[in-house]
Coordinates of C-alpha atoms and ligand atoms in Angstrom, one line a residue:
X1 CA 0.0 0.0 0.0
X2 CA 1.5 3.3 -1.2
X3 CA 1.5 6.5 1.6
X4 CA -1.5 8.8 1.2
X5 CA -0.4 12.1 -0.6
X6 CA -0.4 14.9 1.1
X7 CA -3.0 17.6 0.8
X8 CA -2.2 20.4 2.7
X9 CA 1.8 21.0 1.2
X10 CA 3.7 24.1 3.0
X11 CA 5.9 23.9 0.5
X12 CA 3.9 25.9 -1.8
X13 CA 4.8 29.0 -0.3
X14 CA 8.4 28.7 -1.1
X15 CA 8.5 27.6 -4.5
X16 CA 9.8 31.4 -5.9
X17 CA 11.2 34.1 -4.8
X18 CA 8.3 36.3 -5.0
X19 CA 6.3 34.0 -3.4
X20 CA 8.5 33.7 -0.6
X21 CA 8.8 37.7 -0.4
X22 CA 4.9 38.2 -0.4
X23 CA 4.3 35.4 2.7
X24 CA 7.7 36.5 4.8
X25 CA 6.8 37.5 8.7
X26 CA 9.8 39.8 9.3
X27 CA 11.3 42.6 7.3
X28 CA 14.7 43.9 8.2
X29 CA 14.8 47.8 8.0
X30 CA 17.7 50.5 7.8
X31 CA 15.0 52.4 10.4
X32 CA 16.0 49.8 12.8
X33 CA 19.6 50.2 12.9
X34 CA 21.7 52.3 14.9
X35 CA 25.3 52.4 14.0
X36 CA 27.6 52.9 17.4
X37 CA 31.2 54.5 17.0
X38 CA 34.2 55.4 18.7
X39 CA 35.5 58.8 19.3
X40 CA 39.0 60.1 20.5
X41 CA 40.4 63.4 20.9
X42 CA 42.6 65.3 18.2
X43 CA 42.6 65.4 14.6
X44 CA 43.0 63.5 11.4
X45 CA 43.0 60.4 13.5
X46 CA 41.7 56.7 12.3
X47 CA 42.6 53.7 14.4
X48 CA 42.0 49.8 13.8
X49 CA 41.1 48.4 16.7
X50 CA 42.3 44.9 16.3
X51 CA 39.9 42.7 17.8
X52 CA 37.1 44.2 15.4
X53 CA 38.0 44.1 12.0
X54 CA 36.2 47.1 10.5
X55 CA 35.5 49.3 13.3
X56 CA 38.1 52.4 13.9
X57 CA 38.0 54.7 16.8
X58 CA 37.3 58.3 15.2
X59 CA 38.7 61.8 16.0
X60 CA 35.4 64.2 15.3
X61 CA 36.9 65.3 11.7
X62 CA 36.9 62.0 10.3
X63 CA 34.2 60.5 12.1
X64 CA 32.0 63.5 10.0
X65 CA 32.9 61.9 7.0
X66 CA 32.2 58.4 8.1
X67 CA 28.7 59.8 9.3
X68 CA 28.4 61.2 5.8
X69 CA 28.9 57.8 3.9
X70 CA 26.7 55.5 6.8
X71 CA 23.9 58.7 5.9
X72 CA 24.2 58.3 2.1
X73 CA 23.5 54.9 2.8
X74 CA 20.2 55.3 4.6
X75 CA 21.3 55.1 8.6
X76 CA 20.1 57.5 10.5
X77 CA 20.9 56.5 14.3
X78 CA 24.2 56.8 15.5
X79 CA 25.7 55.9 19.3
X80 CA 28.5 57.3 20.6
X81 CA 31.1 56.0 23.2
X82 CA 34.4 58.4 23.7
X83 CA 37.8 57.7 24.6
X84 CA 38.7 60.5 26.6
X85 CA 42.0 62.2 27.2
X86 CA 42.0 61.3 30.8
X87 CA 41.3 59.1 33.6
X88 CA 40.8 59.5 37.3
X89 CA 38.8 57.8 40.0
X90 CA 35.5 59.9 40.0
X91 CA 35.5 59.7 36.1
X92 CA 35.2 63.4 35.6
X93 CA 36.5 63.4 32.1
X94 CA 33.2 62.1 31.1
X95 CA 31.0 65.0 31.7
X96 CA 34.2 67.4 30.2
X97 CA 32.1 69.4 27.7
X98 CA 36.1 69.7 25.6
X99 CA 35.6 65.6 25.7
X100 CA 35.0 63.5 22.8
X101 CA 31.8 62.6 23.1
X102 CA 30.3 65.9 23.6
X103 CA 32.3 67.4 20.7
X104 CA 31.1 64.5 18.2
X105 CA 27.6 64.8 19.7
X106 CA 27.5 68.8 19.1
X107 CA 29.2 68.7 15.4
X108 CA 27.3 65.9 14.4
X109 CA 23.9 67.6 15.0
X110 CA 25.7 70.8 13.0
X111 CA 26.5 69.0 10.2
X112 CA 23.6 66.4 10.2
X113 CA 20.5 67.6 12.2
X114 CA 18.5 64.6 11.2
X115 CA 20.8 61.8 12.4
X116 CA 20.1 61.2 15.6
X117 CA 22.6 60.8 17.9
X118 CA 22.6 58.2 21.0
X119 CA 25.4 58.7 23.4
X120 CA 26.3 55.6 26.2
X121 CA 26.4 56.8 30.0
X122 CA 28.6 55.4 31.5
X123 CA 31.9 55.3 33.5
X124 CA 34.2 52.7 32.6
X125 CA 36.1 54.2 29.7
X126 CA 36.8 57.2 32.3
X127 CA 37.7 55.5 35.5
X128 CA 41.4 54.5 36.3
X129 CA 40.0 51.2 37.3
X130 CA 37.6 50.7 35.1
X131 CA 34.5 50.2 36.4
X132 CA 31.5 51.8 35.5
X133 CA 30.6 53.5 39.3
X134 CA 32.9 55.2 42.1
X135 CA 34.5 52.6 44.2
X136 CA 35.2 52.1 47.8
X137 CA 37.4 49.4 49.3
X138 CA 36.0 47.1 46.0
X139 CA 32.2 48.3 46.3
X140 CA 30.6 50.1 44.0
X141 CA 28.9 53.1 45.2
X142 CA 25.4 53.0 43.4
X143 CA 23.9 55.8 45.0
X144 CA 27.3 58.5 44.7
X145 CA 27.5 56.6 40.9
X146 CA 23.9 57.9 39.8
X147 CA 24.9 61.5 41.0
X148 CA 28.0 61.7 38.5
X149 CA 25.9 60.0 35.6
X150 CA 23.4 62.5 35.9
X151 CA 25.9 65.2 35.5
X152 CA 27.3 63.1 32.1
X153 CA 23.5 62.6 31.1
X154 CA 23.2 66.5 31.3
X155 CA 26.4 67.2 29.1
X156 CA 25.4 64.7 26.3
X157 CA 21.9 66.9 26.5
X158 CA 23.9 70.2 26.2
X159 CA 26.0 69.4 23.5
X160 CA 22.7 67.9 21.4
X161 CA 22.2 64.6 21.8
X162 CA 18.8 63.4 21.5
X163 CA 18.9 60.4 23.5
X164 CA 21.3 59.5 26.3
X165 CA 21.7 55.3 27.0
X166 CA 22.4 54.0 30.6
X167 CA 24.5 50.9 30.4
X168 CA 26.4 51.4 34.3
X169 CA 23.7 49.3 35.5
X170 CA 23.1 51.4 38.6
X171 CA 19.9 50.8 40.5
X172 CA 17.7 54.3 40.5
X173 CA 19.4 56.1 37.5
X174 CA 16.9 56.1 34.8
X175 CA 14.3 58.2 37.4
X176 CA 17.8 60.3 38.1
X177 CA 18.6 61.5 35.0
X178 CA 15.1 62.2 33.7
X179 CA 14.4 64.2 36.6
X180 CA 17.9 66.1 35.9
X181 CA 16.6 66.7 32.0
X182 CA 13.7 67.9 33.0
X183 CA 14.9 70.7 35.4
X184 CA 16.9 72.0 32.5
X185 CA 13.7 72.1 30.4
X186 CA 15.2 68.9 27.9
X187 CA 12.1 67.5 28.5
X188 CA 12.0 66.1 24.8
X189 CA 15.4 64.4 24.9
X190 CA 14.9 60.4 25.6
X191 CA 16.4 57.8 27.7
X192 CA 17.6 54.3 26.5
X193 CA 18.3 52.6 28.8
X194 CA 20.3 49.5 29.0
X195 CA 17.8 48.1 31.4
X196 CA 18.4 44.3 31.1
X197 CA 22.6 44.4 30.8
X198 CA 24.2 40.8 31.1
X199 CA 27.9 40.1 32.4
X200 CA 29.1 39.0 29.2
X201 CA 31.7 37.3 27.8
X202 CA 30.6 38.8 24.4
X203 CA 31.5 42.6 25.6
X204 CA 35.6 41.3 25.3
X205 CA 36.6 43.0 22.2
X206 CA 34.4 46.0 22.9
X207 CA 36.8 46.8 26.5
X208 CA 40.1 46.1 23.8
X209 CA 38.6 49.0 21.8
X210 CA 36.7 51.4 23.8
X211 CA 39.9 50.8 27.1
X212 CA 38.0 50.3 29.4
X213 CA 38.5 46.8 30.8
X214 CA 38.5 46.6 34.6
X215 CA 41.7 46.9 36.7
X216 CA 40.0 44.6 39.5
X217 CA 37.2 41.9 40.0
X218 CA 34.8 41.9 37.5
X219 CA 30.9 43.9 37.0
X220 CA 28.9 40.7 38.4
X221 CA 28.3 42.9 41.4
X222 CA 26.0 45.4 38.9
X223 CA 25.3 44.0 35.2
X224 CA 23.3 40.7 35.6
X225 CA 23.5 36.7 35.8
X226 CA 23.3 35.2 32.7
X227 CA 20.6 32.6 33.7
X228 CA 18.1 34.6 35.1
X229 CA 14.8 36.0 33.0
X230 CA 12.6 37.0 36.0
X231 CA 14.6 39.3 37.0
X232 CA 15.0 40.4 33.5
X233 CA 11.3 41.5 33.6
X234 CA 12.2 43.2 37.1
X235 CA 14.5 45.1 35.8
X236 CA 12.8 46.2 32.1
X237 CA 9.8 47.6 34.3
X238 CA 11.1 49.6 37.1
X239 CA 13.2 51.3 34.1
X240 CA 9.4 51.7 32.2
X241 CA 8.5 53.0 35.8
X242 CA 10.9 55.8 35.9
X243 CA 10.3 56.6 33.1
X244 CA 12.5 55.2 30.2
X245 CA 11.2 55.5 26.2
X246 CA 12.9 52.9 24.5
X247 CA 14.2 49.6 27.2
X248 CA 16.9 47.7 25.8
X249 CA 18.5 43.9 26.4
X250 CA 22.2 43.3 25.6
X251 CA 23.7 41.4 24.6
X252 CA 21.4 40.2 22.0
X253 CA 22.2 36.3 20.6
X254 CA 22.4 34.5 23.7
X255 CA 19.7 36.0 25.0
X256 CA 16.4 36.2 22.6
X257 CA 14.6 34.4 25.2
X258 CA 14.8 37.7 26.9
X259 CA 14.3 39.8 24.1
X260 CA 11.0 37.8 23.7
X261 CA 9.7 37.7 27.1
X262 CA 10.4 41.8 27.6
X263 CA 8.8 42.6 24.5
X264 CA 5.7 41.0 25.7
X265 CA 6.1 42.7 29.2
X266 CA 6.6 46.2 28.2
X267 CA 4.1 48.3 25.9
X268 CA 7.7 50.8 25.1
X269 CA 9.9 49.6 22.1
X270 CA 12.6 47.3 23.0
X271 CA 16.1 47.8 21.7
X272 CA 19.0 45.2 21.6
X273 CA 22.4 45.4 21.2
X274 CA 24.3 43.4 18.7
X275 CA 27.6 43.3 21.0
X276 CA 31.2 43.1 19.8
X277 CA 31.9 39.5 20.5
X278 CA 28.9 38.6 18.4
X279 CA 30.4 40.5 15.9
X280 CA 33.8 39.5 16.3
X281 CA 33.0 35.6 15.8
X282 CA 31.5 36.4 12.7
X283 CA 34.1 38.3 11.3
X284 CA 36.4 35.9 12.1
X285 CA 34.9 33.0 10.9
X286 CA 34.3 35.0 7.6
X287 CA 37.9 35.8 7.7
X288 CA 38.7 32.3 7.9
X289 CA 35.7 31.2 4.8
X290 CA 34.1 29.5 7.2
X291 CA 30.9 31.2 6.9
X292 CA 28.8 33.4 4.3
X293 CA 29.0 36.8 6.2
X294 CA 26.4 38.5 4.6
X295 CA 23.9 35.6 4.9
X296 CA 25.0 34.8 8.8
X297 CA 24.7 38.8 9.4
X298 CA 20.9 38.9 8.0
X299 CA 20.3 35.5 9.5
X300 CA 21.6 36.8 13.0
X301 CA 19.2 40.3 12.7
X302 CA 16.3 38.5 11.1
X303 CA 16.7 36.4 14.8
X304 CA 17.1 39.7 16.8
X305 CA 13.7 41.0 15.0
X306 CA 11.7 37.9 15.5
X307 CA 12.1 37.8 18.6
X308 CA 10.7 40.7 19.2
X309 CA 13.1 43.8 18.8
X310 CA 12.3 47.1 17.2
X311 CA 15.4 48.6 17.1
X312 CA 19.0 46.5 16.5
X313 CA 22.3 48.5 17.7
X314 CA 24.6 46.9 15.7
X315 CA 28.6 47.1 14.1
X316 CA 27.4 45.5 11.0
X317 CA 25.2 48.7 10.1
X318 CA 27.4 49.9 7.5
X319 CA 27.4 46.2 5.7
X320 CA 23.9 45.5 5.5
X321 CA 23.0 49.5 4.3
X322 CA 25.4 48.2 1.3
X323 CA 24.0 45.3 1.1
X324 CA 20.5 46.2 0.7
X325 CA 21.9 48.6 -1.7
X326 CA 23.1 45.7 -4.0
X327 CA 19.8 43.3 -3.2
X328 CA 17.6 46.4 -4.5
Ligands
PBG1 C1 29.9 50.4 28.9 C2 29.4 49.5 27.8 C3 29.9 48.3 27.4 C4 29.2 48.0 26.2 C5 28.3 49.0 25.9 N1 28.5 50.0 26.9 C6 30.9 47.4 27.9 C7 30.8 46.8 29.3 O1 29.8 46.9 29.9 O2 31.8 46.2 29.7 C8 29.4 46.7 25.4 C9 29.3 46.9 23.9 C10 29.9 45.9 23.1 O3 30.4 44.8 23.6 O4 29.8 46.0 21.9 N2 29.5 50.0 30.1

């Protein structure tokens, strides 16, 4: 006796191209992506950074004219993380309105008022020991922390950013720093925040190129324990709570469980961050022609987006805007 045949064949949707275009559940958009950068001080400067093949760290002249190219391309969302010219331990260079940051963020919305322009809040990459709060005898000081990152909130907001992102991981900040914009009447500028922030082993490359590995210990004592989702939800709606716009899970691969689970929590969007390990690996293993890069790269931020995220920061922006580029 021969097997019945099958009547209901799900095949038929993929049989073309077009056919597989009209029926397809999850588009991947240039809107989505935000394209993060290094800055450093001085001029004419472009660095490799080694561990991240492809991404420089900028002086504000040349990083212009990589803004110009990304903006050609169709990216309009840029964050910024500075390499400033000094360290100490209350991290005062990062709310130095001469710094990096502040100067990118302020020529940037010169040159390019419809880019919008994220800058990171945080401490590490302006501590001596490189953590992300003030520290005493090996604590972290949360509530002395959330003081000096309002005062870095406020000088991103003064120099023009439009959206300052959180990612010290200090309990009460998000409340702190809205309260701070508000006094000084920048009630339209946003907060994303780095709500749900893992310790990760995928953030390696990123401390090679931003400097800001710490000297001592680790951040288990502030970013969160990889196995744990509840508290992920914890976490995503006390920042709702005080107030954040846009609530963002990082890194993004290992976790779209989380990604998942906070986009059906929250009713704000939900960011993630495609982190520089993730990005690393690939580019290695494309180095090596282990993998298609541009197929893993859309297969990785399809993922991201089916999950559930509305916005992906990622280092492959530049790639897929050229990419599209060539598929259109
Ligand atoms: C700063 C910060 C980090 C990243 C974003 N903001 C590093 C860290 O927490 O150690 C990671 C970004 C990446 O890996 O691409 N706190």
């Amino acid at each position: 006796m021969s097997n019945p045949k099958p009547v209901k064949r799900p095949r038929r949707l993929r049989t073309t191209e077009t056919m597989r275009s009209l029926v397809r559940e999850t588009k991947l958009d240039l809107n989505d992506l935000v394209n993060p950068f290094f800055v450093v001080n001085g001029e004419g400067v472009t660095e490799k950074i080694d561990s991240m093949p492809g991404v420089f760290r900028y002086s504000v002249d040349k990083l212009l004219a990589e803004i110009k190219i990304i903006y050609d391309l169709g990216i309009k969302a840029v964050l910024l993380f500075g390499i400033p010219a000094y360290k100490d331990a209350g991290g005062s260079s990062a709310y130095d309105s001469n710094e990096a940051v502040q100067r990118a963020a302020a020529a940037i919305k010169d040159r390019f008022p419809e880019i919008f322009v994220v800058t990171d809040v945080c401490l590490c990459e302006y501590t001596d020991h490189g953590h992300c709060g003030l520290v005493d005898e090996g604590r972290i000081l949360n509530d002395q922390t959330v003081e000096i990152l309002t005062r870095v909130a406020l000088s991103h907001a003064r120099a023009g950013a439009d959206a300052v992102a959180p990612s010290d991981m200090m309990d009460g900040r998000v409340a702190a720093i809205r309260s701070a914009l508000d006094r000084e009447g920048y009630v339209e500028k946003a907060i994303i925040s780095y709500a749900v922030k893992y310790a990760s082993a995928f953030y390696g490359p990123f401390r090679d190129a931003a400097g800001s590995a710490p000297r001592f210990g680790d951040r288990r004592a502030y970013q969160m324990d990889p196995p744990n989702i509840r508290e992920a939800l914890k976490e995503a709606l006390l920042d709702v709570e005080e107030a954040a716009d846009i609530i963002m899970v990082k890194p993004a691969l290992a976790y779209l469980d989380v990604i998942r689970a906070v986009r059906e929590t929250v009713n704000c969007p939900v960011a993630t961050y495609n982190v520089s390990g993730e990005y690393s690996m690939v580019k290695a293993a494309a180095a090596n022609g282990w993998v298609d890069e541009q197929r893993i790269v859309f297969e990785q931020l399809i993922a991201m987006k089916r999950a559930g995220a509305d916005l992906i920061f990622t280092y492959h922006a530049k790639e897929v805007a050229r990419w599209l580029q060539q598929i259109s």
